[in-house]
Coordinates of C-alpha atoms and ligand atoms in Angstrom, one line a residue:
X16 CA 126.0 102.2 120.9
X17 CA 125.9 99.4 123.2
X18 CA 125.0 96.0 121.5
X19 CA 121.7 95.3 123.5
X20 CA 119.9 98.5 122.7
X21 CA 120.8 98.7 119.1
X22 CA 117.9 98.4 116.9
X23 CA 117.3 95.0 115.1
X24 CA 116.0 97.3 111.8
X25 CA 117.4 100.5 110.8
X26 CA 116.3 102.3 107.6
X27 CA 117.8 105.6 107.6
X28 CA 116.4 108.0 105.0
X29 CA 116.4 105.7 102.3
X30 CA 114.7 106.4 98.8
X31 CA 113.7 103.6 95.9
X32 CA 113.5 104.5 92.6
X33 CA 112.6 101.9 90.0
X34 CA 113.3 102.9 86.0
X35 CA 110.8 100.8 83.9
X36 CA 112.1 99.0 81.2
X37 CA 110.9 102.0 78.6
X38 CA 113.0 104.3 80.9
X39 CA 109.9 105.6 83.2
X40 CA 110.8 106.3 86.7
X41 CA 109.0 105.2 89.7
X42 CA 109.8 106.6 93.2
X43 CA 108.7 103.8 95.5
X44 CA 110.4 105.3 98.8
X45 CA 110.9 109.0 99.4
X46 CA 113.1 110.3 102.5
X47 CA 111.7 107.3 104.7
X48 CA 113.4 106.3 108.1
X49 CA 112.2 103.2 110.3
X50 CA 114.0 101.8 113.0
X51 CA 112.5 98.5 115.0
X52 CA 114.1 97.7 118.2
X53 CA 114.9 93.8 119.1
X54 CA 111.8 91.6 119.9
X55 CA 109.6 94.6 118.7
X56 CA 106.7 93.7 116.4
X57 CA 106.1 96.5 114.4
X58 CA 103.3 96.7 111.6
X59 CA 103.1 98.8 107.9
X60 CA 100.2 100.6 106.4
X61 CA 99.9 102.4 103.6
X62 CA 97.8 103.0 100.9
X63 CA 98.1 100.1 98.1
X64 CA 101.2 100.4 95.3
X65 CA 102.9 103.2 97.9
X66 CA 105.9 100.7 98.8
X67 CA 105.5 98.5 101.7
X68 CA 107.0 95.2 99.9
X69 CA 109.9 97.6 98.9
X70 CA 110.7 98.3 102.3
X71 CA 110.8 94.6 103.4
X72 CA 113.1 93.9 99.8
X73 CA 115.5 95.9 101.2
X74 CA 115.7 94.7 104.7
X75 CA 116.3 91.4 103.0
X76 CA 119.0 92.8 101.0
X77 CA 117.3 91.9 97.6
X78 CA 117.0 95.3 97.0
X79 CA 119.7 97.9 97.3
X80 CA 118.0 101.7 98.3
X81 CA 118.8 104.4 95.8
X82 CA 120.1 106.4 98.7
X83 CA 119.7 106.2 102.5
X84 CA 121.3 103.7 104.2
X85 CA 119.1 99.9 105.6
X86 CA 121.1 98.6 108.8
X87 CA 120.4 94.5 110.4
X88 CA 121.5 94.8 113.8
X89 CA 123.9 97.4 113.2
X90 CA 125.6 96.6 110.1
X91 CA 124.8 97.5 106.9
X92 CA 122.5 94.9 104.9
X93 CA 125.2 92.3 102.7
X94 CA 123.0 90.2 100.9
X95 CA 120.9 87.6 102.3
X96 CA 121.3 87.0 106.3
X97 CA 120.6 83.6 107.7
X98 CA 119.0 85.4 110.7
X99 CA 116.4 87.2 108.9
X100 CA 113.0 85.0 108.3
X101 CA 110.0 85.3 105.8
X102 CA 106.2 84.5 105.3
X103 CA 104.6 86.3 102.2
X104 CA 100.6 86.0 101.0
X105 CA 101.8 82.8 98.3
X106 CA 102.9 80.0 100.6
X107 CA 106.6 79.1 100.5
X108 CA 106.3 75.7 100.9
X109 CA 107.6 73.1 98.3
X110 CA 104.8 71.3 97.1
X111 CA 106.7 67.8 96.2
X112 CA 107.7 67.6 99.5
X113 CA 105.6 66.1 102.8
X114 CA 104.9 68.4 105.4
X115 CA 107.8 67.0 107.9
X116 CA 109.9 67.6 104.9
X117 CA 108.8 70.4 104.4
X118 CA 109.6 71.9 108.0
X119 CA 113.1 69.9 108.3
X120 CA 114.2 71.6 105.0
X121 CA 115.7 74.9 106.9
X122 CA 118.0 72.4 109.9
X123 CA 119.0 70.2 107.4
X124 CA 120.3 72.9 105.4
X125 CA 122.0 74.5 108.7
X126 CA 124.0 71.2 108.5
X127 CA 121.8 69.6 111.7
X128 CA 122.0 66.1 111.4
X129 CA 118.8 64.1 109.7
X130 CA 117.6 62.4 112.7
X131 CA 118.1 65.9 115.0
X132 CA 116.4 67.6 112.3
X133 CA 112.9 65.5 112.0
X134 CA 112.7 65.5 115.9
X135 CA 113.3 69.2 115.9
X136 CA 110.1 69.7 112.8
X137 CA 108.1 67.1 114.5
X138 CA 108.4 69.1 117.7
X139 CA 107.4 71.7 115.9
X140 CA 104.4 70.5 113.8
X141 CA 103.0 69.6 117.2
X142 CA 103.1 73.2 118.1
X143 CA 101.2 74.4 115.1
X144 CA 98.6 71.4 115.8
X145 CA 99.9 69.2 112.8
X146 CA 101.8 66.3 114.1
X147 CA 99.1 64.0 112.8
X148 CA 100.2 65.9 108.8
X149 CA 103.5 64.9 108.7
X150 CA 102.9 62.3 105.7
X151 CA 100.7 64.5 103.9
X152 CA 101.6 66.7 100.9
X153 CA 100.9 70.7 100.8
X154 CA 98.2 70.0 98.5
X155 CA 96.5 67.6 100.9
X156 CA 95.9 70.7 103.2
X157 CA 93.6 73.6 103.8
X158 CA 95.0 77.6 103.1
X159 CA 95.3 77.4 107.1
X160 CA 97.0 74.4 107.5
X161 CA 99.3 75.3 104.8
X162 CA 100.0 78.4 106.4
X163 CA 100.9 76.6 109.9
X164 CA 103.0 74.9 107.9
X165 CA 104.9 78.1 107.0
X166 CA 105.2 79.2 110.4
X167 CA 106.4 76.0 111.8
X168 CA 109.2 76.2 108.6
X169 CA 110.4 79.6 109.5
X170 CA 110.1 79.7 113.5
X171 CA 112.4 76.5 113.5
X172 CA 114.4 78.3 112.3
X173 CA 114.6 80.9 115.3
X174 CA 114.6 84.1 113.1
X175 CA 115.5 86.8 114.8
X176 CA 114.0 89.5 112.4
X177 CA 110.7 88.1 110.8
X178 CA 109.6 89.8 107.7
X179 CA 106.1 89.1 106.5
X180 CA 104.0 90.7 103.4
X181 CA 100.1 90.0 104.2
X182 CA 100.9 86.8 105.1
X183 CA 97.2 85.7 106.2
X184 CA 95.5 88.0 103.2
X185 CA 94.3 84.9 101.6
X186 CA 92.6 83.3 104.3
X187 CA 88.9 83.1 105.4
X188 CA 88.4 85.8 108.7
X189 CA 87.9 82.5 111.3
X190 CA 91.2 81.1 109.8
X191 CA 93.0 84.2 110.2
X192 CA 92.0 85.5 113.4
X193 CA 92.8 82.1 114.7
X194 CA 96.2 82.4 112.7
X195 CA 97.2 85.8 114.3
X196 CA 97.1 84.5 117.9
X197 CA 99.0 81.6 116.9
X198 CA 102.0 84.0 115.5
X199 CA 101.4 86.3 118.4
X200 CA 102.0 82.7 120.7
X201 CA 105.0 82.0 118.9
X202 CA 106.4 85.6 118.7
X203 CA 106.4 86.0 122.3
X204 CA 108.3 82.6 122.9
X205 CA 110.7 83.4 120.2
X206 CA 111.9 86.8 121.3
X207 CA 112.7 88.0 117.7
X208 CA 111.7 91.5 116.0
X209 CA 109.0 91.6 113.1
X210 CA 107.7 93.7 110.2
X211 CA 104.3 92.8 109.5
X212 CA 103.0 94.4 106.2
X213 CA 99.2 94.3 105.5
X214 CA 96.3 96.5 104.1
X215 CA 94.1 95.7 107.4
X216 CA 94.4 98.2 109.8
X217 CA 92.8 96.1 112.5
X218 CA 94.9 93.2 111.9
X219 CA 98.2 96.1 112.7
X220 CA 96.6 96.8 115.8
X221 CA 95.6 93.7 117.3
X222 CA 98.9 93.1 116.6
X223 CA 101.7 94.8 117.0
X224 CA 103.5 97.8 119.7
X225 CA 104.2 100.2 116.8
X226 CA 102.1 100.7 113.5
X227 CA 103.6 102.5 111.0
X228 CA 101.4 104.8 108.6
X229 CA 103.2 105.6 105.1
X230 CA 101.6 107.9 102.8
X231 CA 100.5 107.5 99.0
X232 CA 103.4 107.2 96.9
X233 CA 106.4 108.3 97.0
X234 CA 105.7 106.6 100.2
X235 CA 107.2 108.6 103.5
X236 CA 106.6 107.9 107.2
X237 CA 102.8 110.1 107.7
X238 CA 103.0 109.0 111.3
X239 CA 103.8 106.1 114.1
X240 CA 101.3 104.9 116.6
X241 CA 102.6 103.5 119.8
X242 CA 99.6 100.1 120.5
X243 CA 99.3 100.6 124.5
X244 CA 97.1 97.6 124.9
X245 CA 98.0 95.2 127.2
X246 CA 99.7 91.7 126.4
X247 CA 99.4 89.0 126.2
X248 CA 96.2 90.2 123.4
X249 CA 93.4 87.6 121.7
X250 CA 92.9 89.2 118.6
X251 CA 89.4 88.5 118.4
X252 CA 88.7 89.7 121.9
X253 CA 91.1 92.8 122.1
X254 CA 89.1 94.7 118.8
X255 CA 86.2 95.2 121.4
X256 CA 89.0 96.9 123.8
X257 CA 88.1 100.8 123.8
X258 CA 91.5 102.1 123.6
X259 CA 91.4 99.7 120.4
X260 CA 88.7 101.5 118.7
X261 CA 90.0 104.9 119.7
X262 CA 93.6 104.2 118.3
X263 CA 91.7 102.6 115.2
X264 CA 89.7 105.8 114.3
X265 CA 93.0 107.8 114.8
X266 CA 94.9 105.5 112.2
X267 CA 91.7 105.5 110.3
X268 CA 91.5 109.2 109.9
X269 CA 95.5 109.2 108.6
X270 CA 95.1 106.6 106.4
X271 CA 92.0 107.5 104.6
X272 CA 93.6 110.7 103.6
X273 CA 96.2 109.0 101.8
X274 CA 93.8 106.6 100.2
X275 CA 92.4 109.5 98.5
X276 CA 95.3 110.6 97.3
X277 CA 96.8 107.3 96.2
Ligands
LIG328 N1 110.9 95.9 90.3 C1 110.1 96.9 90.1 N2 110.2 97.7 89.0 C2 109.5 98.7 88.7 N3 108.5 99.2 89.6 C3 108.4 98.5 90.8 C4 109.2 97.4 91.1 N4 108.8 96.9 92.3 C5 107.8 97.8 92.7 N5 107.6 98.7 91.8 C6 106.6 99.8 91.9 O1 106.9 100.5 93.2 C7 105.7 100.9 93.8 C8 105.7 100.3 95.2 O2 105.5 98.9 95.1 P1 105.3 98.0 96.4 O3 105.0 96.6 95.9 O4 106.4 98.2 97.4 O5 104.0 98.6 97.0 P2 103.0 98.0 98.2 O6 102.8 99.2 99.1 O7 103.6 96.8 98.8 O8 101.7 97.7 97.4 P3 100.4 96.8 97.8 O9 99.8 97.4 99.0 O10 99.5 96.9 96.6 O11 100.9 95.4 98.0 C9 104.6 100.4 92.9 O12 104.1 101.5 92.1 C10 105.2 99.3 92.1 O13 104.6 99.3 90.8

């Protein structure tokens, strides 16, 4: 396949099966393919406990499928890859450390030099509105300004597949709304692929071209919806869209049966 239309994400009939530690067996992942093309953003529902953080483990290579086969940009997943980016619910930030620290952290570790570094994070705490938090500490800041903080950490990084597990699940609806168009701003300018787990349908839609509907567990693929709406999207605007509210009562109508069952 030519390099420029291979997907970013493959997962090609892969199954997850857990043994407890008094030998009970759990199948997380039954028979389930994905596959996520480059700078797609591509969302996961499913009822709760079916296996959405299970598929993101296993893009990450922390988790190995019990069969199937998980591909990043063609090859199969070898541990962790430097090009693959996170943001999960619990912030990832190191709470000893300042906020420009704190967003430095990943091109220091790349080997950038310390002065290249802190001009690249203050760059990009300006872009996330913080460059007047630098000197402050994680605990200093609110759940949404600790959460900028996590996107500015990771997109300096210049991830080309971002994997994130209800990253804004914690926040107030104001906070998060206004959060969502900020990773929609920098998704666009970053060009990278993303999985976007979360248990709001309307935050899938809003924002992604694909939403993927798994059912109860052992969690398949029930269905995927192509998001027509037009880009660039404001979240808070684009719910009143009528194609929005049609495509939500479709999902709706999937996913509710698989609630039941879960
Ligand atoms: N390390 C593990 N050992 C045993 N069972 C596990 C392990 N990790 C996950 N499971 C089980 O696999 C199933 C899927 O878990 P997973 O966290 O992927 O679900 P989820 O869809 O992300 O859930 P939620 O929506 O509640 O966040 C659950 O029943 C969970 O208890």
């Amino acid at each position: 396949m030519n390099q420029s239309n291979q997907p970013a994400i493959e997962l090609r009939h892969v199954s997850c099966r857990f043994i407890s530690p008094d030998g009970k067996a759990t199948v997380a992942l039954r028979d389930f393919s994905m596959s996520v093309a480059k700078g797609e953003f591509v969302a996961i529902v499913g009822p709760t406990g079916c296996g959405k953080s299970t598929t993101l483990s296993m893009i990450t290579g922390l988790l190995k499928p019990t069969t199937g086969e998980v591909r990043v940009m063609g090859q199969p997943v070898d541990g962790i890859d430097p090009r693959i980016g996170f943001v999960f619910q619990a912030d990832a930030v190191f709470p000893w450390r300042s906020v420009l620290d704190n967003v430095a952290a990943g091109p220091l570790y790349r080997g950038r030099s310390k002065s290249a570094a802190y001009d690249e994070a203050q760059s990009w705490l300006r872009r996330v509105g913080l460059d007047k938090f630098g000197k402050h500490y994680p605990h200093q800041l609110s759940g949404g300004m600790r959460k900028r903080v996590a996107l500015a950490q990771t997109f300096i990084n210049k991830p080309e597949i971002l994997l994130m597990d209800e990253p804004f699940s914690a926040l107030d609806m104001q906070t998060r709304t206004l959060m969502q168009d900020e990773l929609l701003q920098l998704w666009s300018a970053n060009a990278g692929s993303v999985v976007f787990v979360t248990h709001d349908l309307e935050e899938a839609i809003a924002l992604a071209d694909r939403v993927f509907v798994l059912t109860a567990r052992p969690a398949t693929l029930k269905k995927v919806y192509e998001i027509d709406l037009p880009r660039p999207r404001i979240t808070s605007e684009i719910r009143y869209h009528p194609r929005f509210i049609e495509i939500s009562r479709d999902i709706w109508h999937d996913l509710r049966e698989e609630v039941q069952i879960g």
